Coordinates of N, CA, C and O in Angstrom, one line a residue:
M1 N 274.5 91.8 159.6 CA 273.4 91.3 161.2 C 272.0 92.1 160.7 O 271.9 93.5 160.5
T2 N 271.1 91.5 160.9 CA 270.1 92.2 160.6 C 269.3 91.9 162.0 O 268.3 93.3 162.0
R3 N 270.1 91.9 163.1 CA 269.0 92.1 164.7 C 269.1 93.6 164.8 O 269.7 93.8 164.9
L4 N 267.7 93.6 165.1 CA 267.4 95.0 165.9 C 268.1 95.1 166.9 O 267.3 94.4 168.1
V5 N 269.0 96.2 167.5 CA 269.6 96.9 168.6 C 268.6 97.8 169.4 O 268.6 98.7 168.7
V6 N 267.7 97.9 170.4 CA 266.9 99.1 170.6 C 268.0 99.3 172.4 O 268.0 98.6 173.2
R7 N 268.6 100.5 172.0 CA 269.7 100.9 172.9 C 269.2 101.6 173.4 O 270.4 101.9 174.7
D8 N 268.5 102.7 173.6 CA 268.0 103.5 174.5 C 267.3 102.7 175.9 O 266.6 103.1 176.8
R9 N 267.3 101.5 175.9 CA 266.2 101.0 176.7 C 267.5 99.8 177.9 O 268.4 99.8 177.3
S10 N 267.2 99.5 179.1 CA 267.9 98.7 179.8 C 267.4 97.0 179.6 O 265.9 96.8 178.9
L11 N 268.4 96.2 180.2 CA 267.8 94.9 179.9 C 266.5 94.7 181.1 O 265.7 93.6 180.8
E12 N 266.8 95.0 181.8 CA 265.2 95.4 182.3 C 264.3 95.3 182.2 O 263.3 94.7 181.9
D13 N 264.5 96.6 181.1 CA 262.9 97.2 179.9 C 262.8 95.9 179.1 O 261.9 95.5 178.9
L14 N 263.7 95.6 178.3 CA 263.7 95.0 176.6 C 263.4 93.1 177.7 O 262.4 92.6 177.0
E15 N 263.9 92.7 178.9 CA 263.4 91.5 179.5 C 261.9 91.2 180.0 O 261.6 90.7 180.1
R16 N 261.5 92.7 180.5 CA 260.5 92.7 181.4 C 260.8 91.6 182.6 O 259.2 91.1 182.9
D17 N 261.9 92.2 183.0 CA 262.1 91.2 184.0 C 263.4 92.3 184.9 O 264.3 92.7 184.9
R18 N 262.3 92.4 186.5 CA 263.0 93.7 187.1 C 264.1 92.2 188.3 O 262.4 91.6 188.6
W19 N 265.1 92.1 188.0 CA 265.4 91.8 189.4 C 265.5 92.5 191.3 O 265.9 93.4 191.1
P20 N 265.0 91.6 192.2 CA 265.5 91.7 193.1 C 266.8 92.8 193.7 O 267.4 92.1 193.0
A21 N 266.5 93.6 194.3 CA 268.1 94.3 194.9 C 268.9 93.3 195.1 O 268.1 92.2 196.1
P22 N 269.7 93.5 195.3 CA 271.0 92.2 195.3 C 271.2 91.9 197.1 O 270.8 93.4 197.7
P23 N 271.7 91.2 197.7 CA 271.8 91.3 199.3 C 273.3 92.2 199.8 O 273.6 92.9 198.6
A24 N 273.4 92.8 200.4 CA 274.6 93.7 201.5 C 275.7 92.7 200.9 O 276.4 93.5 200.9
D25 N 275.6 91.7 201.6 CA 276.5 91.2 201.5 C 277.4 90.4 199.9 O 277.9 89.7 199.9
S26 N 276.7 90.7 198.9 CA 276.7 90.6 197.9 C 278.4 90.7 197.5 O 279.0 92.0 197.3
S27 N 278.4 90.2 196.6 CA 280.3 90.2 195.7 C 279.9 91.3 194.9 O 278.8 91.5 194.2
R28 N 280.9 92.0 194.1 CA 280.6 93.2 193.6 C 280.9 92.4 192.3 O 279.8 93.2 191.5
L29 N 281.1 91.7 191.1 CA 280.1 90.5 190.6 C 278.8 90.8 190.9 O 277.9 91.2 189.7
V30 N 278.1 90.1 191.2 CA 276.6 90.3 191.3 C 276.0 92.3 191.6 O 275.6 92.3 190.8
S31 N 276.9 92.9 192.4 CA 276.4 94.5 192.3 C 276.3 94.6 191.6 O 275.8 96.2 190.7
T32 N 277.5 94.6 190.9 CA 277.7 95.9 189.1 C 276.7 95.2 188.5 O 276.5 95.7 187.2
A33 N 276.1 93.3 188.1 CA 275.5 92.8 186.8 C 274.2 93.6 187.6 O 273.8 93.7 186.3
H34 N 273.9 93.5 188.7 CA 272.4 93.9 188.9 C 272.3 95.6 188.5 O 271.2 95.4 187.7
A35 N 273.4 96.3 188.7 CA 273.3 97.9 188.3 C 273.2 97.9 187.0 O 272.8 98.7 186.8
L36 N 274.5 96.9 186.3 CA 274.3 97.2 184.5 C 272.8 96.6 184.1 O 272.5 97.4 182.2
R37 N 271.9 96.3 184.8 CA 271.2 95.8 184.0 C 269.8 96.8 184.0 O 269.0 96.7 183.0
C38 N 270.0 98.1 184.8 CA 269.3 99.2 184.6 C 269.5 100.4 184.1 O 268.8 101.1 183.6
R39 N 270.8 100.1 183.5 CA 271.3 100.9 182.4 C 270.9 100.6 180.8 O 270.5 99.6 180.6
P40 N 270.7 102.0 180.0 CA 270.0 101.7 178.5 C 271.5 100.3 178.2 O 273.1 101.4 178.5
I41 N 270.9 99.3 177.4 CA 272.3 98.7 176.8 C 273.0 99.8 175.7 O 274.2 99.2 176.1
G42 N 272.5 100.6 174.7 CA 273.7 101.2 174.6 C 274.8 102.2 174.6 O 275.8 102.9 174.0
G43 N 274.8 102.3 176.1 CA 275.4 103.4 176.8 C 276.7 102.0 177.9 O 277.6 102.7 178.4
L44 N 276.6 101.3 177.3 CA 277.6 99.8 178.2 C 278.5 100.2 177.5 O 278.4 100.1 176.0
T45 N 279.5 99.8 178.4 CA 281.1 100.1 177.4 C 281.3 98.3 177.5 O 280.6 97.5 178.0
V46 N 282.6 97.8 177.0 CA 283.5 97.0 176.7 C 283.6 95.9 178.2 O 282.9 95.3 177.1
E47 N 283.5 96.7 178.6 CA 283.9 96.2 180.4 C 282.5 95.5 180.6 O 282.4 94.6 180.6
N48 N 281.7 96.8 180.5 CA 280.2 95.9 181.1 C 279.9 94.9 180.3 O 278.8 93.4 180.8
L49 N 279.8 95.0 178.6 CA 279.4 94.0 177.6 C 280.1 92.3 178.5 O 279.3 91.5 178.4
R50 N 281.5 92.8 178.5 CA 282.3 91.6 178.7 C 281.7 91.0 180.0 O 281.3 89.7 180.4
L51 N 281.3 91.9 181.2 CA 281.4 91.2 182.7 C 279.5 90.5 182.2 O 279.3 89.9 182.7
L52 N 279.1 91.3 182.0 CA 277.8 90.7 181.5 C 277.2 89.4 180.7 O 276.7 88.1 181.3
I53 N 277.8 89.6 179.2 CA 278.0 88.0 178.5 C 278.9 87.1 178.8 O 278.0 86.0 179.3
G54 N 280.0 87.3 179.9 CA 280.2 86.5 180.8 C 279.6 85.5 182.1 O 280.2 84.4 182.3
Q55 N 278.9 86.4 181.9 CA 278.2 86.0 183.0 C 276.5 85.0 182.4 O 275.6 84.9 183.5
D56 N 276.3 85.4 181.3 CA 274.9 84.6 180.6 C 274.3 85.7 181.0 O 272.6 85.2 181.0
V57 N 274.5 86.8 181.4 CA 273.1 87.8 181.4 C 272.8 88.9 179.7 O 273.7 89.5 179.3
G58 N 271.5 88.7 179.5 CA 271.0 89.4 178.6 C 271.8 89.3 177.6 O 271.3 90.4 176.7
L59 N 272.3 87.6 176.7 CA 272.7 87.4 176.1 C 271.7 88.1 174.7 O 272.4 88.4 173.2
A60 N 270.4 87.9 174.5 CA 270.0 87.9 173.2 C 270.3 89.7 172.7 O 269.8 89.8 171.3
H61 N 270.2 90.6 173.6 CA 270.5 92.4 173.7 C 272.1 92.4 173.9 O 272.2 93.3 172.8
L62 N 272.5 91.3 174.1 CA 274.1 92.1 174.1 C 275.3 91.4 173.2 O 275.8 92.2 172.8
L63 N 274.9 90.3 172.6 CA 275.7 89.4 172.2 C 275.4 90.5 170.5 O 276.5 90.5 169.9
P64 N 274.4 91.1 169.9 CA 274.5 92.0 168.9 C 275.4 92.9 168.9 O 276.1 93.3 168.3
L65 N 274.9 93.7 170.2 CA 276.1 95.0 170.6 C 277.3 94.6 170.5 O 278.4 94.6 170.0
A66 N 278.5 93.5 171.4 CA 279.4 92.9 171.2 C 279.7 92.6 169.5 O 281.0 92.6 169.4
L67 N 279.1 92.0 169.0 CA 279.7 91.9 167.9 C 279.8 92.9 167.1 O 280.7 92.6 166.4
E68 N 279.1 93.5 167.4 CA 279.3 95.3 166.7 C 280.6 96.0 167.0 O 281.4 96.6 165.9
V69 N 281.0 95.8 168.0 CA 282.3 96.5 168.7 C 283.3 95.7 168.3 O 284.3 95.4 167.9
L70 N 283.6 93.5 167.6 CA 284.4 92.6 167.1 C 284.3 93.0 166.2 O 285.7 92.9 165.8
R71 N 283.2 93.4 165.3 CA 283.8 93.9 164.3 C 284.6 95.1 164.0 O 285.8 95.1 163.1
D72 N 284.8 95.5 164.5 CA 285.4 97.1 164.9 C 286.6 96.7 164.9 O 288.0 97.4 164.7
D73 N 287.0 96.2 166.3 CA 288.0 95.6 167.1 C 287.9 94.8 167.7 O 287.5 94.1 168.7
P74 N 288.2 93.3 167.1 CA 288.6 92.5 167.6 C 289.0 91.9 168.9 O 288.5 91.2 169.3
M75 N 290.0 92.7 168.7 CA 290.5 92.7 170.1 C 289.9 93.6 171.2 O 290.7 93.8 172.0
A76 N 289.4 94.2 170.7 CA 288.8 95.0 171.9 C 289.1 94.5 173.5 O 288.6 93.2 173.7
E77 N 289.4 95.3 174.6 CA 289.5 95.0 175.8 C 289.1 95.8 176.8 O 288.7 97.0 176.7
G78 N 288.3 94.9 178.0 CA 287.5 95.4 178.8 C 288.5 95.8 180.1 O 289.5 96.3 179.5
D79 N 288.5 95.1 181.4 CA 289.0 95.3 182.3 C 290.3 94.2 182.4 O 291.0 94.5 183.1
M80 N 290.3 93.9 181.7 CA 291.0 92.3 182.4 C 292.6 92.1 181.1 O 293.3 92.4 181.4
Y81 N 292.0 91.9 180.0 CA 293.2 91.6 179.0 C 292.8 91.9 177.0 O 291.5 92.0 176.8
E82 N 293.7 91.7 176.4 CA 293.3 92.5 175.1 C 292.1 91.0 174.6 O 293.4 90.3 175.3
G83 N 291.3 91.3 174.0 CA 290.5 90.2 173.5 C 289.5 90.0 174.5 O 289.0 88.8 174.2
D84 N 289.6 90.5 175.8 CA 288.6 89.9 176.7 C 287.0 90.2 176.8 O 285.8 88.8 177.1
L85 N 286.7 90.8 175.3 CA 285.3 90.8 174.7 C 285.0 89.5 174.0 O 283.8 88.9 174.4
L86 N 286.4 88.9 173.5 CA 286.1 88.3 172.3 C 286.2 87.0 172.8 O 285.0 85.9 172.8
S87 N 286.6 86.9 174.1 CA 286.8 85.5 175.0 C 285.5 85.9 175.7 O 285.1 84.2 175.3
A88 N 284.3 86.2 176.4 CA 283.4 86.3 176.8 C 282.5 85.7 176.0 O 281.9 85.0 176.5
V89 N 282.7 86.1 174.3 CA 281.8 85.9 173.4 C 282.2 84.1 173.5 O 281.2 83.3 173.1
L90 N 283.2 83.8 172.6 CA 283.4 82.8 172.4 C 283.2 81.0 173.5 O 282.4 80.3 172.8
T91 N 283.2 82.1 174.3 CA 282.8 80.7 175.5 C 281.5 80.7 176.1 O 281.3 79.9 176.9
R92 N 280.8 81.0 175.6 CA 279.3 80.9 176.0 C 278.9 79.6 175.1 O 279.3 78.5 174.9
S93 N 277.7 78.9 176.4 CA 278.0 77.2 175.5 C 277.6 77.7 174.7 O 276.6 78.3 173.8
P94 N 276.9 76.0 173.9 CA 277.4 75.6 172.4 C 276.0 75.9 172.3 O 274.9 76.3 171.4
V95 N 274.7 76.2 173.0 CA 273.3 76.1 173.4 C 272.7 77.8 173.0 O 271.7 77.9 171.7
V96 N 273.8 78.3 173.0 CA 273.8 80.2 172.9 C 273.9 80.0 171.1 O 273.1 80.6 170.0
R97 N 275.0 79.2 170.7 CA 275.4 79.0 169.1 C 274.1 78.7 168.5 O 273.9 78.8 167.5
A98 N 273.8 77.7 169.4 CA 272.3 76.8 168.5 C 271.1 77.4 168.3 O 270.3 78.3 167.5
E99 N 270.7 78.6 169.7 CA 269.8 79.7 169.6 C 270.0 80.8 168.9 O 268.6 81.1 168.1
W100 N 271.5 81.0 168.4 CA 270.8 82.4 167.6 C 272.1 82.3 166.0 O 273.4 82.9 166.5
P101 N 271.8 81.5 165.3 CA 272.7 80.9 164.5 C 273.4 81.9 163.4 O 274.1 82.1 163.5
E102 N 272.3 83.0 163.4 CA 273.2 83.9 163.0 C 274.0 84.7 163.1 O 275.0 85.4 163.0
L103 N 274.3 85.0 164.7 CA 275.6 85.4 165.3 C 276.8 84.5 165.0 O 277.2 85.6 164.7
A104 N 276.4 83.3 165.5 CA 277.3 82.7 165.2 C 278.0 82.3 163.9 O 279.2 82.5 163.8
R105 N 277.7 82.8 162.6 CA 277.8 83.0 161.4 C 278.8 83.8 161.2 O 279.8 84.6 161.0
E106 N 278.3 85.0 161.6 CA 279.0 86.5 162.2 C 280.1 86.3 162.9 O 281.1 87.1 162.5
L107 N 280.0 86.0 164.0 CA 281.1 85.5 164.8 C 282.9 84.4 164.2 O 283.3 85.2 163.8
A108 N 281.9 83.5 163.1 CA 282.8 83.4 162.9 C 283.4 83.4 161.2 O 284.9 83.7 161.0
T109 N 282.7 84.5 161.0 CA 283.3 85.7 159.4 C 284.2 86.5 160.8 O 285.4 86.9 160.2
I110 N 284.1 86.8 161.8 CA 285.6 87.7 161.8 C 286.1 86.8 162.0 O 287.2 87.5 162.4
L111 N 286.1 85.7 162.9 CA 287.2 85.3 164.0 C 288.2 84.2 162.4 O 289.3 84.7 162.5
S112 N 287.4 84.2 161.1 CA 288.1 83.7 160.1 C 288.8 84.9 159.6 O 290.3 84.6 158.9
E113 N 288.8 86.3 159.9 CA 290.4 86.7 159.4 C 291.1 87.6 160.7 O 291.7 88.9 160.4
L114 N 290.7 87.0 161.6 CA 292.0 87.3 162.6 C 293.4 86.5 162.8 O 293.0 85.3 162.0
T115 N 294.2 86.9 162.8 CA 295.5 86.0 163.2 C 296.7 87.1 163.8 O 296.1 87.8 164.7
D116 N 297.5 85.5 164.6 CA 298.1 86.4 165.8 C 297.4 86.5 166.9 O 297.7 87.1 167.6
L117 N 296.7 85.4 167.2 CA 296.0 85.7 168.5 C 296.6 85.1 169.6 O 297.3 84.0 169.2
P118 N 296.3 85.6 171.0 CA 296.9 84.9 172.1 C 296.6 83.4 171.8 O 295.5 82.9 171.8
P119 N 297.5 82.8 172.7 CA 296.9 81.2 172.9 C 295.9 80.9 173.3 O 295.2 80.2 173.2
S120 N 295.5 81.5 174.2 CA 294.3 81.3 175.2 C 293.0 81.5 174.2 O 292.3 80.9 174.0
L121 N 292.9 82.4 173.2 CA 292.3 82.8 172.1 C 292.2 81.9 171.1 O 291.2 81.7 170.5
L122 N 293.6 81.4 171.0 CA 293.7 80.8 169.6 C 292.7 79.3 170.0 O 292.0 78.4 169.8
Q123 N 293.1 78.5 171.3 CA 292.7 77.5 172.2 C 290.7 77.8 172.1 O 289.7 77.0 171.6
A124 N 290.2 79.1 172.5 CA 288.6 79.4 172.8 C 287.9 79.4 171.3 O 286.9 79.1 170.6
T125 N 289.0 80.1 170.2 CA 288.6 80.1 168.4 C 288.0 78.4 168.0 O 287.4 78.5 167.2
A126 N 289.3 77.8 168.0 CA 289.3 76.5 168.1 C 287.6 75.6 168.5 O 287.4 74.9 167.8
R127 N 288.0 75.9 169.5 CA 286.8 75.1 170.3 C 285.3 75.8 169.1 O 284.9 74.9 169.5
F128 N 285.4 77.1 169.5 CA 284.1 77.7 169.2 C 283.9 77.0 167.4 O 282.8 76.2 167.0
L129 N 285.4 77.5 167.4 CA 284.8 76.6 165.4 C 284.5 75.7 164.5 O 283.6 74.8 163.8
A130 N 285.0 74.1 165.8 CA 284.9 73.2 166.5 C 283.5 72.6 166.3 O 283.0 71.4 166.5
R131 N 282.3 73.2 167.0 CA 281.2 73.1 167.3 C 280.6 73.1 165.7 O 280.4 73.6 164.9

């Protein structure tokens, strides 16, 4: 992968987009996503990546980071279940795959080396590869 990842900057900096503070009655998910956009992306955890990618936040910057994690540990786990980061990446819209074909190719390579996936990941993998 040749995509440059600027790890010491936040999504707000990288995207040049400051979100307003979330409303006081926001869900934990919304509040967390807002807060994570202010952190340098190089310090995001697997769970942080899973959460933001699952919400389609900062994909141009976070998908390359997620693929670095998945290259080393395809079943990397956030707070949900083993392979939850892979699931978040696999289930993005087909438009994402078309927009960043080099990321899709790298993900396909990672997937080709996996065996014994749980049924939910098998289904997501099959759908991704069929696109």
